[in-house]
Short mmCIF file of N, CA, C and O in Angstrom, two decimals:
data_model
loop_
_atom_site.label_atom_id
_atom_site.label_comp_id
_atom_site.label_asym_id
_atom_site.label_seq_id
_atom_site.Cartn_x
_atom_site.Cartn_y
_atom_site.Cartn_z
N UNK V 1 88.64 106.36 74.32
CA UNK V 1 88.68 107.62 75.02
C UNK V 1 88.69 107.42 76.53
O UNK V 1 88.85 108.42 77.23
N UNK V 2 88.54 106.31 77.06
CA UNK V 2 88.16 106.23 78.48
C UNK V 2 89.41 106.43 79.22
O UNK V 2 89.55 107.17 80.20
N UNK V 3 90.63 105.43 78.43
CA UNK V 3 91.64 105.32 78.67
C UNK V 3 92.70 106.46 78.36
O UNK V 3 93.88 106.12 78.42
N UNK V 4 92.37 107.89 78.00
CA UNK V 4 92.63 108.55 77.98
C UNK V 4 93.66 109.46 79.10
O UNK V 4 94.75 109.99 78.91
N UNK V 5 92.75 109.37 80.36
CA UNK V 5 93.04 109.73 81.51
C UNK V 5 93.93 109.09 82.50
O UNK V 5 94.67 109.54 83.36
N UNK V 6 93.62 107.84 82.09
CA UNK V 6 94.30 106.84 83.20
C UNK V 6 95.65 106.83 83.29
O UNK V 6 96.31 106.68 82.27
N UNK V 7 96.21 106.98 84.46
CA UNK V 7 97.63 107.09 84.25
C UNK V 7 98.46 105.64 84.38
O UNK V 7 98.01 104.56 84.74
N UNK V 8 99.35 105.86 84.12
CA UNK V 8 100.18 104.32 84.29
C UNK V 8 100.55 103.90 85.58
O UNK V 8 100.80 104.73 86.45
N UNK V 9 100.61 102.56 85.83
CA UNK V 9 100.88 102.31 87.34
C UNK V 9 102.92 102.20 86.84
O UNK V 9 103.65 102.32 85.86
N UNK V 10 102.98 101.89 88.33
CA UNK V 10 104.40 101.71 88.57
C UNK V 10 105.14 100.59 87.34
O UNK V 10 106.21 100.58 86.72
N UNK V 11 104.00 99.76 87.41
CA UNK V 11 104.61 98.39 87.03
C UNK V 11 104.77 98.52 85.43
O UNK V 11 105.65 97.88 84.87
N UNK V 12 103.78 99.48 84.59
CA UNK V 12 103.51 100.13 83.20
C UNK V 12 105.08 100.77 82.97
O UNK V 12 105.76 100.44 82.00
N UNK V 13 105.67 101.99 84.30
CA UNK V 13 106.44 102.71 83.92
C UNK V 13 107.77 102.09 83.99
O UNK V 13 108.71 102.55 83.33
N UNK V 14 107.86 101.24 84.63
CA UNK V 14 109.24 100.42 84.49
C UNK V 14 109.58 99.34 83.56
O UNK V 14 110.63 98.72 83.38
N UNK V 15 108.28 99.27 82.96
CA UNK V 15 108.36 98.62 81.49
C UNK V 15 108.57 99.25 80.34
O UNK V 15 108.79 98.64 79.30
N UNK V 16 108.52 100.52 80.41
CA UNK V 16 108.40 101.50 79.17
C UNK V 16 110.15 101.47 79.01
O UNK V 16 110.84 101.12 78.05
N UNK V 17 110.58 102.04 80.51
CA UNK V 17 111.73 102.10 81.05
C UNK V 17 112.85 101.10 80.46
O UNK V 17 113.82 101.36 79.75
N UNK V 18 112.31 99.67 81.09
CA UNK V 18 112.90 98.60 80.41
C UNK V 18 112.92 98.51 78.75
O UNK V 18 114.04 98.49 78.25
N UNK V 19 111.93 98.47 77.97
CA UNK V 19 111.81 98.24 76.59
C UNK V 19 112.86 99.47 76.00
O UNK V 19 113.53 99.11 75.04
N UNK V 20 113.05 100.74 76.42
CA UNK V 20 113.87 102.32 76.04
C UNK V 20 115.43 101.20 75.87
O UNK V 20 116.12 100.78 74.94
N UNK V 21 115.41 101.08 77.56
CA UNK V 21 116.60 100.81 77.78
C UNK V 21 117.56 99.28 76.74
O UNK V 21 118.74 99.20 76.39
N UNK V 22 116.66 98.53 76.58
CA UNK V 22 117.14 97.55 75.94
C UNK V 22 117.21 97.81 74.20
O UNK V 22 117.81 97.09 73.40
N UNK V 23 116.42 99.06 73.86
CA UNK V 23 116.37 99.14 72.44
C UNK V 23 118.22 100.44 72.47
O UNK V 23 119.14 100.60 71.67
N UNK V 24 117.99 100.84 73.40
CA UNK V 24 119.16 101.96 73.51
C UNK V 24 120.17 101.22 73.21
O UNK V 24 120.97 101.67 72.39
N UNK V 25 120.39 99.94 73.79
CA UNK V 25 121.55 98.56 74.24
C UNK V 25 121.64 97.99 72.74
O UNK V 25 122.74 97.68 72.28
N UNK V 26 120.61 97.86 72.10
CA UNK V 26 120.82 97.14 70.98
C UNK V 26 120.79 97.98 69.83
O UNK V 26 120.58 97.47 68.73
N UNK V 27 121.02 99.50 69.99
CA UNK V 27 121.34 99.89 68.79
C UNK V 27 122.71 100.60 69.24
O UNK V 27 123.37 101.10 68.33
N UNK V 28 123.22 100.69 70.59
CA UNK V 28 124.54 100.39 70.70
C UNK V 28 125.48 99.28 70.31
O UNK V 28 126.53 99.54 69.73
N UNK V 29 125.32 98.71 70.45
CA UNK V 29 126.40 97.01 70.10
C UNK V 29 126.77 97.10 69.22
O UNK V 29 127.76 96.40 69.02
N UNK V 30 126.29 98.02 68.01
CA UNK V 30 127.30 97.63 66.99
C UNK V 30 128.64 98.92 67.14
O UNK V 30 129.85 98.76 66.97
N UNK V 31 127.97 100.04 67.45
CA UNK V 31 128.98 101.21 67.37
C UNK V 31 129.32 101.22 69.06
O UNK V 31 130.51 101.50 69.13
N UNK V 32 128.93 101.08 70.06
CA UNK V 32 130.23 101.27 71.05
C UNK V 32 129.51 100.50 72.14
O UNK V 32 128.41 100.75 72.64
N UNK V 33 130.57 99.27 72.48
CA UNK V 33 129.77 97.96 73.21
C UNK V 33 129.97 98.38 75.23
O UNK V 33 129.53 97.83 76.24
N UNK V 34 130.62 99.27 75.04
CA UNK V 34 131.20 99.55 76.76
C UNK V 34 129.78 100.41 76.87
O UNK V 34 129.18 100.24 77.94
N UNK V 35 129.46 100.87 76.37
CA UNK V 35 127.90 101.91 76.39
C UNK V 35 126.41 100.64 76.16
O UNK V 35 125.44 100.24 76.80
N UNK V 36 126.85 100.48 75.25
CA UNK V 36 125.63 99.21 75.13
C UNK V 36 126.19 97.94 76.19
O UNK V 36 126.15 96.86 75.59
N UNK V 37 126.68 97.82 77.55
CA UNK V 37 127.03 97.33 77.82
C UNK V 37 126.08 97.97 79.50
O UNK V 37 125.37 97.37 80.31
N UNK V 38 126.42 99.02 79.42
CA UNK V 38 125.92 99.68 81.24
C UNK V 38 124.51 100.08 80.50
O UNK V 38 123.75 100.43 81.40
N UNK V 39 123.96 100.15 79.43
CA UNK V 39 122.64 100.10 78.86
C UNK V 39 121.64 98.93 79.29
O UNK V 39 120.52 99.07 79.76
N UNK V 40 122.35 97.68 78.99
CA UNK V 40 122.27 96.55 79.47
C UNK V 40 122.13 96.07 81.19
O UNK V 40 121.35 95.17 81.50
N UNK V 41 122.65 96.50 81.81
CA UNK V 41 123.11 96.80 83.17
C UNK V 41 122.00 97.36 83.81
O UNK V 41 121.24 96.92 84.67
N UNK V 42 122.06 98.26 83.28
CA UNK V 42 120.64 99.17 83.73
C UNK V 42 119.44 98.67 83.31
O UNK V 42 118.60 99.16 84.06
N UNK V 43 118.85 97.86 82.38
CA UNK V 43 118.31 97.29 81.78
C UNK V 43 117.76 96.53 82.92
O UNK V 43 116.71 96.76 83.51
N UNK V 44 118.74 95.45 83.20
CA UNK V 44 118.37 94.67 84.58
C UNK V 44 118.15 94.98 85.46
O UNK V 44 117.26 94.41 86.09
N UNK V 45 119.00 96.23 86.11
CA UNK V 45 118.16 96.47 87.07
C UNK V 45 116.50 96.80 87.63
O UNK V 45 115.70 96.59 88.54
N UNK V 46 116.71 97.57 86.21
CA UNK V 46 115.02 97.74 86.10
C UNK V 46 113.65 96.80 86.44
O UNK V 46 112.58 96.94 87.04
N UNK V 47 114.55 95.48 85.47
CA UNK V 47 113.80 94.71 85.38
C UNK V 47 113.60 93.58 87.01
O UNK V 47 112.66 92.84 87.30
N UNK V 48 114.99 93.88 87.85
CA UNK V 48 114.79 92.80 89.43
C UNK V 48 113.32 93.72 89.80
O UNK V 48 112.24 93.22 90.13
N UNK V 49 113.63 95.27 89.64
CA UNK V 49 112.48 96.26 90.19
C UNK V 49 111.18 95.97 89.91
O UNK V 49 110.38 96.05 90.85
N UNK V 50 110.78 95.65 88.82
CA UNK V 50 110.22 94.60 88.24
C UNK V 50 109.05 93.44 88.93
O UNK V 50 107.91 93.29 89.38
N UNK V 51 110.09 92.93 88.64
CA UNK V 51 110.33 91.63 89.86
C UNK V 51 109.42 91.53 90.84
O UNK V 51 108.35 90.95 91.01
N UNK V 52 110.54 92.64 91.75
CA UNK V 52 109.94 93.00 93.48
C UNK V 52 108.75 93.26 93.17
O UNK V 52 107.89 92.77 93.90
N UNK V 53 108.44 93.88 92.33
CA UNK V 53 106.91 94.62 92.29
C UNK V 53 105.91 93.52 92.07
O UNK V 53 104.82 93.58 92.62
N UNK V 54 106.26 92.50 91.26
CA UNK V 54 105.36 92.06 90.99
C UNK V 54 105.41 89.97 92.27
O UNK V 54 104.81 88.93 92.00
N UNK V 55 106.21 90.22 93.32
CA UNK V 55 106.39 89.36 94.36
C UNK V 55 105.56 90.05 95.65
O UNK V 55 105.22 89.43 96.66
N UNK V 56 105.29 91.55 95.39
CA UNK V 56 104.35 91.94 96.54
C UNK V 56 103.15 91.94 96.09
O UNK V 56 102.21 92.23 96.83
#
């Protein structure tokens, strides 16, 4: 219950972000790869964001 309240930091929400985005990507690939493709794309970007966040 404590954890109830607590909200997510930055670094929580661009992971949620990331994990959406890569499950979106991989249940594209089989039915349309140009979509599971900028899924992917976006995916990474997320994840340099990521990154930065976690180099400061």
């Amino acid at each position: 219950m404590l954890g109830l309240f607590k909200k997510k930091s930055e670094k929580e929400k661009l992971y949620n972000q990331y994990s959406k985005l890569t499950k979106q990507a991989f249940d594209l690939s089989s039915s349309n790869r140009k979509l599971s493709d900028q899924k992917t794309a976006e995916a990474e970007a997320v994840m340099k964001q990521i990154e930065a966040l976690k180099a400061v």
